[in-house]
């Protein structure tokens, strides 16, 4: 889609250049996907040259401009990373352009990079127009359909995934109305070495929901926790009705619990 109101592209862009009417540009697959008449200038982050992946003692930092192809290549040894990359159901052309940061900032319920970042206890590094940084848990970054905690002029610089979460056992389930359709339900369970258990519910709901347990819950305990997600949180659109999404969420949650209790990684 042409953004016909854009009159200038600043490349590379830096903090301090933002002004009302600007938009930060990563891969552009989400930004150029629909009309945005309020945008008059683009600030190019991809030209900043950030390394896609930076391995640290405490985990991995994923640059917001890291493409899906780079993520799959660099962290594909972790099954959950590769599963979330394939949840895009996109061509190699999209994989080589779409970015991790763009997927989070678009804040679509079906965004698989949201699912991955939240399920692995990621932390989002945000940079303000004055260059100041703040950190927000990935679980709190998306606040609703198309909305995030980003303030005017802020951009997402990176997502940090801790080593402990990356090395945890995970179980993954994804559901759609069609074989190659958009995710209607995407759940990730994680079992920690110390005995903790978490279930991340995305795609079915307007924002991510993380259910945490000190140990693997009973079937009844899991159902009770799922009941805490308000009915109004389930998405209602052409990709699935709320009652169906809620049913599939419970069905997959039960399967994930069984997988993790059995100590095996589902294929």
mmCIF file with all atom_site columns, N, CA, C and O in Angstrom, residues 100-119 122-126 134-151 156 159 200-210 233 235:
data_model
loop_
_atom_site.group_PDB
_atom_site.id
_atom_site.type_symbol
_atom_site.label_atom_id
_atom_site.label_alt_id
_atom_site.label_comp_id
_atom_site.label_asym_id
_atom_site.label_entity_id
_atom_site.label_seq_id
_atom_site.pdbx_PDB_ins_code
_atom_site.Cartn_x
_atom_site.Cartn_y
_atom_site.Cartn_z
_atom_site.occupancy
_atom_site.B_iso_or_equiv
_atom_site.pdbx_formal_charge
_atom_site.auth_seq_id
_atom_site.auth_comp_id
_atom_site.auth_asym_id
_atom_site.auth_atom_id
_atom_site.pdbx_PDB_model_num
ATOM 1   N N  . UNK A 1 100 ? 10.916  -8.690  13.947 1.00 0.00 ? 100 UNK A N  1
ATOM 2   C CA . UNK A 1 100 ? 10.387  -9.060  15.263 1.00 0.00 ? 100 UNK A CA 1
ATOM 3   C C  . UNK A 1 100 ? 9.695   -7.858  15.896 1.00 0.00 ? 100 UNK A C  1
ATOM 4   O O  . UNK A 1 100 ? 8.578   -7.947  16.407 1.00 0.00 ? 100 UNK A O  1
ATOM 5   N N  . UNK A 1 101 ? 10.364  -6.712  15.859 1.00 0.00 ? 101 UNK A N  1
ATOM 6   C CA . UNK A 1 101 ? 9.803   -5.510  16.468 1.00 0.00 ? 101 UNK A CA 1
ATOM 7   C C  . UNK A 1 101 ? 8.531   -5.052  15.806 1.00 0.00 ? 101 UNK A C  1
ATOM 8   O O  . UNK A 1 101 ? 7.581   -4.626  16.480 1.00 0.00 ? 101 UNK A O  1
ATOM 9   N N  . UNK A 1 102 ? 8.480   -5.152  14.496 1.00 0.00 ? 102 UNK A N  1
ATOM 10  C CA . UNK A 1 102 ? 7.274   -4.742  13.785 1.00 0.00 ? 102 UNK A CA 1
ATOM 11  C C  . UNK A 1 102 ? 6.079   -5.586  14.158 1.00 0.00 ? 102 UNK A C  1
ATOM 12  O O  . UNK A 1 102 ? 4.962   -5.085  14.290 1.00 0.00 ? 102 UNK A O  1
ATOM 13  N N  . UNK A 1 103 ? 6.311   -6.884  14.357 1.00 0.00 ? 103 UNK A N  1
ATOM 14  C CA . UNK A 1 103 ? 5.227   -7.780  14.734 1.00 0.00 ? 103 UNK A CA 1
ATOM 15  C C  . UNK A 1 103 ? 4.688   -7.438  16.116 1.00 0.00 ? 103 UNK A C  1
ATOM 16  O O  . UNK A 1 103 ? 3.476   -7.470  16.348 1.00 0.00 ? 103 UNK A O  1
ATOM 17  N N  . UNK A 1 104 ? 5.584   -7.096  17.042 1.00 0.00 ? 104 UNK A N  1
ATOM 18  C CA . UNK A 1 104 ? 5.136   -6.708  18.383 1.00 0.00 ? 104 UNK A CA 1
ATOM 19  C C  . UNK A 1 104 ? 4.391   -5.382  18.347 1.00 0.00 ? 104 UNK A C  1
ATOM 20  O O  . UNK A 1 104 ? 3.337   -5.229  18.971 1.00 0.00 ? 104 UNK A O  1
ATOM 21  N N  . UNK A 1 105 ? 4.935   -4.419  17.622 1.00 0.00 ? 105 UNK A N  1
ATOM 22  C CA . UNK A 1 105 ? 4.342   -3.073  17.630 1.00 0.00 ? 105 UNK A CA 1
ATOM 23  C C  . UNK A 1 105 ? 3.013   -3.026  16.884 1.00 0.00 ? 105 UNK A C  1
ATOM 24  O O  . UNK A 1 105 ? 2.168   -2.187  17.192 1.00 0.00 ? 105 UNK A O  1
ATOM 25  N N  . UNK A 1 106 ? 2.811   -3.907  15.908 1.00 0.00 ? 106 UNK A N  1
ATOM 26  C CA . UNK A 1 106 ? 1.513   -3.962  15.234 1.00 0.00 ? 106 UNK A CA 1
ATOM 27  C C  . UNK A 1 106 ? 0.430   -4.401  16.208 1.00 0.00 ? 106 UNK A C  1
ATOM 28  O O  . UNK A 1 106 ? -0.736  -4.044  16.065 1.00 0.00 ? 106 UNK A O  1
ATOM 29  N N  . UNK A 1 107 ? 0.827   -5.194  17.213 1.00 0.00 ? 107 UNK A N  1
ATOM 30  C CA . UNK A 1 107 ? -0.064  -5.617  18.310 1.00 0.00 ? 107 UNK A CA 1
ATOM 31  C C  . UNK A 1 107 ? -1.314  -6.336  17.834 1.00 0.00 ? 107 UNK A C  1
ATOM 32  O O  . UNK A 1 107 ? -2.379  -6.219  18.439 1.00 0.00 ? 107 UNK A O  1
ATOM 33  N N  . UNK A 1 108 ? -1.185  -7.110  16.770 1.00 0.00 ? 108 UNK A N  1
ATOM 34  C CA . UNK A 1 108 ? -2.308  -7.935  16.335 1.00 0.00 ? 108 UNK A CA 1
ATOM 35  C C  . UNK A 1 108 ? -2.392  -9.158  17.238 1.00 0.00 ? 108 UNK A C  1
ATOM 36  O O  . UNK A 1 108 ? -1.362  -9.729  17.608 1.00 0.00 ? 108 UNK A O  1
ATOM 37  N N  . UNK A 1 109 ? -3.578  -9.597  17.615 1.00 0.00 ? 109 UNK A N  1
ATOM 38  C CA . UNK A 1 109 ? -3.690  -10.758 18.505 1.00 0.00 ? 109 UNK A CA 1
ATOM 39  C C  . UNK A 1 109 ? -2.922  -11.972 17.997 1.00 0.00 ? 109 UNK A C  1
ATOM 40  O O  . UNK A 1 109 ? -2.373  -12.750 18.785 1.00 0.00 ? 109 UNK A O  1
ATOM 41  N N  . UNK A 1 110 ? -2.878  -12.150 16.672 1.00 0.00 ? 110 UNK A N  1
ATOM 42  C CA . UNK A 1 110 ? -2.244  -13.331 16.093 1.00 0.00 ? 110 UNK A CA 1
ATOM 43  C C  . UNK A 1 110 ? -0.729  -13.201 15.941 1.00 0.00 ? 110 UNK A C  1
ATOM 44  O O  . UNK A 1 110 ? -0.089  -14.112 15.419 1.00 0.00 ? 110 UNK A O  1
ATOM 45  N N  . UNK A 1 111 ? -0.146  -12.101 16.381 1.00 0.00 ? 111 UNK A N  1
ATOM 46  C CA . UNK A 1 111 ? 1.284   -11.896 16.209 1.00 0.00 ? 111 UNK A CA 1
ATOM 47  C C  . UNK A 1 111 ? 2.119   -12.942 16.927 1.00 0.00 ? 111 UNK A C  1
ATOM 48  O O  . UNK A 1 111 ? 2.186   -12.938 18.165 1.00 0.00 ? 111 UNK A O  1
ATOM 49  N N  . UNK A 1 112 ? 2.822   -13.832 16.223 1.00 0.00 ? 112 UNK A N  1
ATOM 50  C CA . UNK A 1 112 ? 3.564   -14.904 16.891 1.00 0.00 ? 112 UNK A CA 1
ATOM 51  C C  . UNK A 1 112 ? 4.812   -14.436 17.635 1.00 0.00 ? 112 UNK A C  1
ATOM 52  O O  . UNK A 1 112 ? 5.274   -15.122 18.546 1.00 0.00 ? 112 UNK A O  1
ATOM 53  N N  . UNK A 1 113 ? 5.364   -13.276 17.258 1.00 0.00 ? 113 UNK A N  1
ATOM 54  C CA . UNK A 1 113 ? 6.509   -12.767 18.013 1.00 0.00 ? 113 UNK A CA 1
ATOM 55  C C  . UNK A 1 113 ? 6.068   -12.229 19.377 1.00 0.00 ? 113 UNK A C  1
ATOM 56  O O  . UNK A 1 113 ? 6.850   -12.202 20.325 1.00 0.00 ? 113 UNK A O  1
ATOM 57  N N  . UNK A 1 114 ? 4.815   -11.823 19.468 1.00 0.00 ? 114 UNK A N  1
ATOM 58  C CA . UNK A 1 114 ? 4.239   -11.466 20.763 1.00 0.00 ? 114 UNK A CA 1
ATOM 59  C C  . UNK A 1 114 ? 4.157   -12.723 21.621 1.00 0.00 ? 114 UNK A C  1
ATOM 60  O O  . UNK A 1 114 ? 4.571   -12.729 22.787 1.00 0.00 ? 114 UNK A O  1
ATOM 61  N N  . UNK A 1 115 ? 3.631   -13.794 21.029 1.00 0.00 ? 115 UNK A N  1
ATOM 62  C CA . UNK A 1 115 ? 3.505   -15.068 21.752 1.00 0.00 ? 115 UNK A CA 1
ATOM 63  C C  . UNK A 1 115 ? 4.852   -15.534 22.270 1.00 0.00 ? 115 UNK A C  1
ATOM 64  O O  . UNK A 1 115 ? 4.987   -15.928 23.436 1.00 0.00 ? 115 UNK A O  1
ATOM 65  N N  . UNK A 1 116 ? 5.864   -15.501 21.410 1.00 0.00 ? 116 UNK A N  1
ATOM 66  C CA . UNK A 1 116 ? 7.201   -15.966 21.783 1.00 0.00 ? 116 UNK A CA 1
ATOM 67  C C  . UNK A 1 116 ? 7.797   -15.117 22.892 1.00 0.00 ? 116 UNK A C  1
ATOM 68  O O  . UNK A 1 116 ? 8.300   -15.646 23.895 1.00 0.00 ? 116 UNK A O  1
ATOM 69  N N  . UNK A 1 117 ? 7.746   -13.805 22.732 1.00 0.00 ? 117 UNK A N  1
ATOM 70  C CA . UNK A 1 117 ? 8.354   -12.896 23.704 1.00 0.00 ? 117 UNK A CA 1
ATOM 71  C C  . UNK A 1 117 ? 7.702   -13.013 25.074 1.00 0.00 ? 117 UNK A C  1
ATOM 72  O O  . UNK A 1 117 ? 8.377   -13.009 26.105 1.00 0.00 ? 117 UNK A O  1
ATOM 73  N N  . UNK A 1 118 ? 6.393   -13.141 25.089 1.00 0.00 ? 118 UNK A N  1
ATOM 74  C CA . UNK A 1 118 ? 5.668   -13.238 26.360 1.00 0.00 ? 118 UNK A CA 1
ATOM 75  C C  . UNK A 1 118 ? 5.920   -14.590 27.020 1.00 0.00 ? 118 UNK A C  1
ATOM 76  O O  . UNK A 1 118 ? 6.202   -14.668 28.219 1.00 0.00 ? 118 UNK A O  1
ATOM 77  N N  . UNK A 1 119 ? 5.829   -15.660 26.247 1.00 0.00 ? 119 UNK A N  1
ATOM 78  C CA . UNK A 1 119 ? 5.982   -16.996 26.805 1.00 0.00 ? 119 UNK A CA 1
ATOM 79  C C  . UNK A 1 119 ? 7.373   -17.231 27.391 1.00 0.00 ? 119 UNK A C  1
ATOM 80  O O  . UNK A 1 119 ? 7.527   -18.001 28.345 1.00 0.00 ? 119 UNK A O  1
ATOM 81  N N  . UNK A 1 122 ? 10.161  -12.404 28.110 1.00 0.00 ? 122 UNK A N  1
ATOM 82  C CA . UNK A 1 122 ? 10.976  -11.367 27.490 1.00 0.00 ? 122 UNK A CA 1
ATOM 83  C C  . UNK A 1 122 ? 10.780  -10.004 28.120 1.00 0.00 ? 122 UNK A C  1
ATOM 84  O O  . UNK A 1 122 ? 9.775   -9.729  28.779 1.00 0.00 ? 122 UNK A O  1
ATOM 85  N N  . UNK A 1 123 ? 11.767  -9.147  27.894 1.00 0.00 ? 123 UNK A N  1
ATOM 86  C CA . UNK A 1 123 ? 11.709  -7.756  28.340 1.00 0.00 ? 123 UNK A CA 1
ATOM 87  C C  . UNK A 1 123 ? 11.911  -6.862  27.127 1.00 0.00 ? 123 UNK A C  1
ATOM 88  O O  . UNK A 1 123 ? 12.858  -7.050  26.355 1.00 0.00 ? 123 UNK A O  1
ATOM 89  N N  . UNK A 1 124 ? 11.015  -5.901  26.938 1.00 0.00 ? 124 UNK A N  1
ATOM 90  C CA . UNK A 1 124 ? 11.095  -4.975  25.813 1.00 0.00 ? 124 UNK A CA 1
ATOM 91  C C  . UNK A 1 124 ? 11.895  -3.736  26.218 1.00 0.00 ? 124 UNK A C  1
ATOM 92  O O  . UNK A 1 124 ? 11.628  -3.129  27.261 1.00 0.00 ? 124 UNK A O  1
ATOM 93  N N  . UNK A 1 125 ? 12.869  -3.384  25.387 1.00 0.00 ? 125 UNK A N  1
ATOM 94  C CA . UNK A 1 125 ? 13.675  -2.181  25.611 1.00 0.00 ? 125 UNK A CA 1
ATOM 95  C C  . UNK A 1 125 ? 13.111  -1.072  24.724 1.00 0.00 ? 125 UNK A C  1
ATOM 96  O O  . UNK A 1 125 ? 13.133  -1.183  23.490 1.00 0.00 ? 125 UNK A O  1
ATOM 97  N N  . UNK A 1 126 ? 12.600  -0.022  25.338 1.00 0.00 ? 126 UNK A N  1
ATOM 98  C CA . UNK A 1 126 ? 11.978  1.079   24.617 1.00 0.00 ? 126 UNK A CA 1
ATOM 99  C C  . UNK A 1 126 ? 12.858  2.321   24.706 1.00 0.00 ? 126 UNK A C  1
ATOM 100 O O  . UNK A 1 126 ? 13.438  2.609   25.753 1.00 0.00 ? 126 UNK A O  1
ATOM 101 N N  . UNK A 1 134 ? 13.579  2.787   28.723 1.00 0.00 ? 134 UNK A N  1
ATOM 102 C CA . UNK A 1 134 ? 12.819  2.150   29.785 1.00 0.00 ? 134 UNK A CA 1
ATOM 103 C C  . UNK A 1 134 ? 12.550  0.715   29.381 1.00 0.00 ? 134 UNK A C  1
ATOM 104 O O  . UNK A 1 134 ? 12.547  0.383   28.186 1.00 0.00 ? 134 UNK A O  1
ATOM 105 N N  . UNK A 1 135 ? 12.369  -0.129  30.360 1.00 0.00 ? 135 UNK A N  1
ATOM 106 C CA . UNK A 1 135 ? 12.155  -1.560  30.109 1.00 0.00 ? 135 UNK A CA 1
ATOM 107 C C  . UNK A 1 135 ? 10.781  -1.976  30.600 1.00 0.00 ? 135 UNK A C  1
ATOM 108 O O  . UNK A 1 135 ? 10.371  -1.592  31.693 1.00 0.00 ? 135 UNK A O  1
ATOM 109 N N  . UNK A 1 136 ? 10.106  -2.757  29.778 1.00 0.00 ? 136 UNK A N  1
ATOM 110 C CA . UNK A 1 136 ? 8.744   -3.198  30.075 1.00 0.00 ? 136 UNK A CA 1
ATOM 111 C C  . UNK A 1 136 ? 8.664   -4.699  29.830 1.00 0.00 ? 136 UNK A C  1
ATOM 112 O O  . UNK A 1 136 ? 9.137   -5.186  28.793 1.00 0.00 ? 136 UNK A O  1
ATOM 113 N N  . UNK A 1 137 ? 8.095   -5.457  30.749 1.00 0.00 ? 137 UNK A N  1
ATOM 114 C CA . UNK A 1 137 ? 7.901   -6.895  30.489 1.00 0.00 ? 137 UNK A CA 1
ATOM 115 C C  . UNK A 1 137 ? 7.100   -7.096  29.207 1.00 0.00 ? 137 UNK A C  1
ATOM 116 O O  . UNK A 1 137 ? 6.120   -6.377  28.957 1.00 0.00 ? 137 UNK A O  1
ATOM 117 N N  . UNK A 1 138 ? 7.509   -8.050  28.391 1.00 0.00 ? 138 UNK A N  1
ATOM 118 C CA . UNK A 1 138 ? 6.800   -8.303  27.135 1.00 0.00 ? 138 UNK A CA 1
ATOM 119 C C  . UNK A 1 138 ? 5.330   -8.606  27.387 1.00 0.00 ? 138 UNK A C  1
ATOM 120 O O  . UNK A 1 138 ? 4.467   -8.276  26.566 1.00 0.00 ? 138 UNK A O  1
ATOM 121 N N  . UNK A 1 139 ? 5.030   -9.210  28.530 1.00 0.00 ? 139 UNK A N  1
ATOM 122 C CA . UNK A 1 139 ? 3.644   -9.544  28.866 1.00 0.00 ? 139 UNK A CA 1
ATOM 123 C C  . UNK A 1 139 ? 2.779   -8.301  29.044 1.00 0.00 ? 139 UNK A C  1
ATOM 124 O O  . UNK A 1 139 ? 1.547   -8.381  28.984 1.00 0.00 ? 139 UNK A O  1
ATOM 125 N N  . UNK A 1 140 ? 3.414   -7.145  29.273 1.00 0.00 ? 140 UNK A N  1
ATOM 126 C CA . UNK A 1 140 ? 2.669   -5.900  29.478 1.00 0.00 ? 140 UNK A CA 1
ATOM 127 C C  . UNK A 1 140 ? 2.755   -4.957  28.285 1.00 0.00 ? 140 UNK A C  1
ATOM 128 O O  . UNK A 1 140 ? 2.140   -3.886  28.293 1.00 0.00 ? 140 UNK A O  1
ATOM 129 N N  . UNK A 1 141 ? 3.515   -5.334  27.259 1.00 0.00 ? 141 UNK A N  1
ATOM 130 C CA . UNK A 1 141 ? 3.747   -4.427  26.129 1.00 0.00 ? 141 UNK A CA 1
ATOM 131 C C  . UNK A 1 141 ? 2.490   -4.207  25.301 1.00 0.00 ? 141 UNK A C  1
ATOM 132 O O  . UNK A 1 141 ? 2.127   -3.083  24.967 1.00 0.00 ? 141 UNK A O  1
ATOM 133 N N  . UNK A 1 142 ? 1.815   -5.283  24.948 1.00 0.00 ? 142 UNK A N  1
ATOM 134 C CA . UNK A 1 142 ? 0.569   -5.182  24.173 1.00 0.00 ? 142 UNK A CA 1
ATOM 135 C C  . UNK A 1 142 ? -0.593  -5.024  25.137 1.00 0.00 ? 142 UNK A C  1
ATOM 136 O O  . UNK A 1 142 ? -0.760  -5.825  26.059 1.00 0.00 ? 142 UNK A O  1
ATOM 137 N N  . UNK A 1 143 ? -1.394  -3.994  24.941 1.00 0.00 ? 143 UNK A N  1
ATOM 138 C CA . UNK A 1 143 ? -2.499  -3.705  25.849 1.00 0.00 ? 143 UNK A CA 1
ATOM 139 C C  . UNK A 1 143 ? -3.872  -4.029  25.247 1.00 0.00 ? 143 UNK A C  1
ATOM 140 O O  . UNK A 1 143 ? -4.874  -4.031  25.954 1.00 0.00 ? 143 UNK A O  1
ATOM 141 N N  . UNK A 1 144 ? -3.922  -4.269  23.959 1.00 0.00 ? 144 UNK A N  1
ATOM 142 C CA . UNK A 1 144 ? -5.186  -4.566  23.289 1.00 0.00 ? 144 UNK A CA 1
ATOM 143 C C  . UNK A 1 144 ? -4.953  -4.748  21.805 1.00 0.00 ? 144 UNK A C  1
ATOM 144 O O  . UNK A 1 144 ? -3.807  -4.744  21.340 1.00 0.00 ? 144 UNK A O  1
ATOM 145 N N  . UNK A 1 145 ? -6.033  -4.911  21.049 1.00 0.00 ? 145 UNK A N  1
ATOM 146 C CA . UNK A 1 145 ? -5.896  -5.080  19.600 1.00 0.00 ? 145 UNK A CA 1
ATOM 147 C C  . UNK A 1 145 ? -5.352  -3.794  18.976 1.00 0.00 ? 145 UNK A C  1
ATOM 148 O O  . UNK A 1 145 ? -6.032  -2.778  18.927 1.00 0.00 ? 145 UNK A O  1
ATOM 149 N N  . UNK A 1 146 ? -4.099  -3.857  18.531 1.00 0.00 ? 146 UNK A N  1
ATOM 150 C CA . UNK A 1 146 ? -3.481  -2.710  17.879 1.00 0.00 ? 146 UNK A CA 1
ATOM 151 C C  . UNK A 1 146 ? -2.964  -1.650  18.824 1.00 0.00 ? 146 UNK A C  1
ATOM 152 O O  . UNK A 1 146 ? -2.578  -0.570  18.370 1.00 0.00 ? 146 UNK A O  1
ATOM 153 N N  . UNK A 1 147 ? -2.935  -1.914  20.120 1.00 0.00 ? 147 UNK A N  1
ATOM 154 C CA . UNK A 1 147 ? -2.476  -0.909  21.080 1.00 0.00 ? 147 UNK A CA 1
ATOM 155 C C  . UNK A 1 147 ? -1.345  -1.465  21.936 1.00 0.00 ? 147 UNK A C  1
ATOM 156 O O  . UNK A 1 147 ? -1.331  -2.637  22.305 1.00 0.00 ? 147 UNK A O  1
ATOM 157 N N  . UNK A 1 148 ? -0.402  -0.588  22.275 1.00 0.00 ? 148 UNK A N  1
ATOM 158 C CA . UNK A 1 148 ? 0.748   -0.967  23.099 1.00 0.00 ? 148 UNK A CA 1
ATOM 159 C C  . UNK A 1 148 ? 1.021   0.132   24.123 1.00 0.00 ? 148 UNK A C  1
ATOM 160 O O  . UNK A 1 148 ? 0.327   1.162   24.153 1.00 0.00 ? 148 UNK A O  1
ATOM 161 N N  . UNK A 1 149 ? 2.041   -0.079  24.936 1.00 0.00 ? 149 UNK A N  1
ATOM 162 C CA . UNK A 1 149 ? 2.415   0.920   25.941 1.00 0.00 ? 149 UNK A CA 1
ATOM 163 C C  . UNK A 1 149 ? 3.334   1.992   25.366 1.00 0.00 ? 149 UNK A C  1
ATOM 164 O O  . UNK A 1 149 ? 3.759   2.897   26.092 1.00 0.00 ? 149 UNK A O  1
ATOM 165 N N  . UNK A 1 150 ? 3.647   1.922   24.081 1.00 0.00 ? 150 UNK A N  1
ATOM 166 C CA . UNK A 1 150 ? 4.530   2.921   23.476 1.00 0.00 ? 150 UNK A CA 1
ATOM 167 C C  . UNK A 1 150 ? 3.938   4.321   23.595 1.00 0.00 ? 150 UNK A C  1
ATOM 168 O O  . UNK A 1 150 ? 2.765   4.550   23.291 1.00 0.00 ? 150 UNK A O  1
ATOM 169 N N  . UNK A 1 151 ? 4.773   5.251   24.004 1.00 0.00 ? 151 UNK A N  1
ATOM 170 C CA . UNK A 1 151 ? 4.370   6.653   24.092 1.00 0.00 ? 151 UNK A CA 1
ATOM 171 C C  . UNK A 1 151 ? 4.742   7.373   22.803 1.00 0.00 ? 151 UNK A C  1
ATOM 172 O O  . UNK A 1 151 ? 5.494   6.856   21.975 1.00 0.00 ? 151 UNK A O  1
ATOM 173 N N  . UNK A 1 156 ? 10.551  0.626   19.801 1.00 0.00 ? 156 UNK A N  1
ATOM 174 C CA . UNK A 1 156 ? 11.046  -0.606  20.395 1.00 0.00 ? 156 UNK A CA 1
ATOM 175 C C  . UNK A 1 156 ? 12.443  -0.861  19.855 1.00 0.00 ? 156 UNK A C  1
ATOM 176 O O  . UNK A 1 156 ? 12.635  -1.005  18.647 1.00 0.00 ? 156 UNK A O  1
ATOM 177 N N  . UNK A 1 159 ? 14.290  -6.858  22.231 1.00 0.00 ? 159 UNK A N  1
ATOM 178 C CA . UNK A 1 159 ? 13.620  -7.744  23.179 1.00 0.00 ? 159 UNK A CA 1
ATOM 179 C C  . UNK A 1 159 ? 14.679  -8.671  23.763 1.00 0.00 ? 159 UNK A C  1
ATOM 180 O O  . UNK A 1 159 ? 15.442  -9.297  23.018 1.00 0.00 ? 159 UNK A O  1
ATOM 181 N N  . UNK A 1 200 ? 0.793   -19.426 28.356 1.00 0.00 ? 200 UNK A N  1
ATOM 182 C CA . UNK A 1 200 ? 0.576   -18.145 27.701 1.00 0.00 ? 200 UNK A CA 1
ATOM 183 C C  . UNK A 1 200 ? -0.502  -18.298 26.638 1.00 0.00 ? 200 UNK A C  1
ATOM 184 O O  . UNK A 1 200 ? -0.384  -19.144 25.743 1.00 0.00 ? 200 UNK A O  1
ATOM 185 N N  . UNK A 1 201 ? -1.540  -17.490 26.749 1.00 0.00 ? 201 UNK A N  1
ATOM 186 C CA . UNK A 1 201 ? -2.665  -17.527 25.820 1.00 0.00 ? 201 UNK A CA 1
ATOM 187 C C  . UNK A 1 201 ? -2.602  -16.303 24.924 1.00 0.00 ? 201 UNK A C  1
ATOM 188 O O  . UNK A 1 201 ? -2.644  -15.160 25.406 1.00 0.00 ? 201 UNK A O  1
ATOM 189 N N  . UNK A 1 202 ? -2.474  -16.529 23.631 1.00 0.00 ? 202 UNK A N  1
ATOM 190 C CA . UNK A 1 202 ? -2.455  -15.433 22.660 1.00 0.00 ? 202 UNK A CA 1
ATOM 191 C C  . UNK A 1 202 ? -3.286  -15.814 21.443 1.00 0.00 ? 202 UNK A C  1
ATOM 192 O O  . UNK A 1 202 ? -3.748  -16.954 21.325 1.00 0.00 ? 202 UNK A O  1
ATOM 193 N N  . UNK A 1 203 ? -3.459  -14.866 20.544 1.00 0.00 ? 203 UNK A N  1
ATOM 194 C CA . UNK A 1 203 ? -4.242  -15.021 19.310 1.00 0.00 ? 203 UNK A CA 1
ATOM 195 C C  . UNK A 1 203 ? -5.740  -15.132 19.592 1.00 0.00 ? 203 UNK A C  1
ATOM 196 O O  . UNK A 1 203 ? -6.548  -14.490 18.911 1.00 0.00 ? 203 UNK A O  1
ATOM 197 N N  . UNK A 1 204 ? -6.125  -15.907 20.583 1.00 0.00 ? 204 UNK A N  1
ATOM 198 C CA . UNK A 1 204 ? -7.538  -16.030 20.933 1.00 0.00 ? 204 UNK A CA 1
ATOM 199 C C  . UNK A 1 204 ? -8.043  -14.792 21.657 1.00 0.00 ? 204 UNK A C  1
ATOM 200 O O  . UNK A 1 204 ? -9.239  -14.490 21.620 1.00 0.00 ? 204 UNK A O  1
ATOM 201 N N  . UNK A 1 205 ? -7.134  -14.075 22.311 1.00 0.00 ? 205 UNK A N  1
ATOM 202 C CA . UNK A 1 205 ? -7.512  -12.947 23.161 1.00 0.00 ? 205 UNK A CA 1
ATOM 203 C C  . UNK A 1 205 ? -6.939  -11.630 22.645 1.00 0.00 ? 205 UNK A C  1
ATOM 204 O O  . UNK A 1 205 ? -5.974  -11.615 21.885 1.00 0.00 ? 205 UNK A O  1
ATOM 205 N N  . UNK A 1 206 ? -7.540  -10.542 23.098 1.00 0.00 ? 206 UNK A N  1
ATOM 206 C CA . UNK A 1 206 ? -7.169  -9.219  22.605 1.00 0.00 ? 206 UNK A CA 1
ATOM 207 C C  . UNK A 1 206 ? -5.761  -8.803  23.029 1.00 0.00 ? 206 UNK A C  1
ATOM 208 O O  . UNK A 1 206 ? -5.124  -7.987  22.376 1.00 0.00 ? 206 UNK A O  1
ATOM 209 N N  . UNK A 1 207 ? -5.309  -9.361  24.116 1.00 0.00 ? 207 UNK A N  1
ATOM 210 C CA . UNK A 1 207 ? -3.935  -9.135  24.569 1.00 0.00 ? 207 UNK A CA 1
ATOM 211 C C  . UNK A 1 207 ? -3.446  -10.444 25.186 1.00 0.00 ? 207 UNK A C  1
ATOM 212 O O  . UNK A 1 207 ? -4.247  -11.339 25.481 1.00 0.00 ? 207 UNK A O  1
ATOM 213 N N  . UNK A 1 208 ? -2.148  -10.600 25.371 1.00 0.00 ? 208 UNK A N  1
ATOM 214 C CA . UNK A 1 208 ? -1.649  -11.851 25.950 1.00 0.00 ? 208 UNK A CA 1
ATOM 215 C C  . UNK A 1 208 ? -2.101  -12.027 27.403 1.00 0.00 ? 208 UNK A C  1
ATOM 216 O O  . UNK A 1 208 ? -2.198  -11.056 28.155 1.00 0.00 ? 208 UNK A O  1
ATOM 217 N N  . UNK A 1 209 ? -2.353  -13.262 27.759 1.00 0.00 ? 209 UNK A N  1
ATOM 218 C CA . UNK A 1 209 ? -2.667  -13.615 29.145 1.00 0.00 ? 209 UNK A CA 1
ATOM 219 C C  . UNK A 1 209 ? -1.705  -14.717 29.577 1.00 0.00 ? 209 UNK A C  1
ATOM 220 O O  . UNK A 1 209 ? -1.578  -15.735 28.886 1.00 0.00 ? 209 UNK A O  1
ATOM 221 N N  . UNK A 1 210 ? -1.035  -14.500 30.710 1.00 0.00 ? 210 UNK A N  1
ATOM 222 C CA . UNK A 1 210 ? -0.085  -15.482 31.220 1.00 0.00 ? 210 UNK A CA 1
ATOM 223 C C  . UNK A 1 210 ? -0.607  -16.031 32.543 1.00 0.00 ? 210 UNK A C  1
ATOM 224 O O  . UNK A 1 210 ? -0.855  -15.269 33.486 1.00 0.00 ? 210 UNK A O  1
ATOM 225 N N  . UNK A 1 233 ? -12.598 -10.749 26.588 1.00 0.00 ? 233 UNK A N  1
ATOM 226 C CA . UNK A 1 233 ? -11.237 -10.703 26.059 1.00 0.00 ? 233 UNK A CA 1
ATOM 227 C C  . UNK A 1 233 ? -11.067 -11.551 24.802 1.00 0.00 ? 233 UNK A C  1
ATOM 228 O O  . UNK A 1 233 ? -10.116 -11.363 24.046 1.00 0.00 ? 233 UNK A O  1
ATOM 229 N N  . UNK A 1 235 ? -11.395 -12.709 21.105 1.00 0.00 ? 235 UNK A N  1
ATOM 230 C CA . UNK A 1 235 ? -11.557 -11.963 19.862 1.00 0.00 ? 235 UNK A CA 1
ATOM 231 C C  . UNK A 1 235 ? -12.750 -12.485 19.064 1.00 0.00 ? 235 UNK A C  1
ATOM 232 O O  . UNK A 1 235 ? -13.004 -13.693 19.010 1.00 0.00 ? 235 UNK A O  1
#
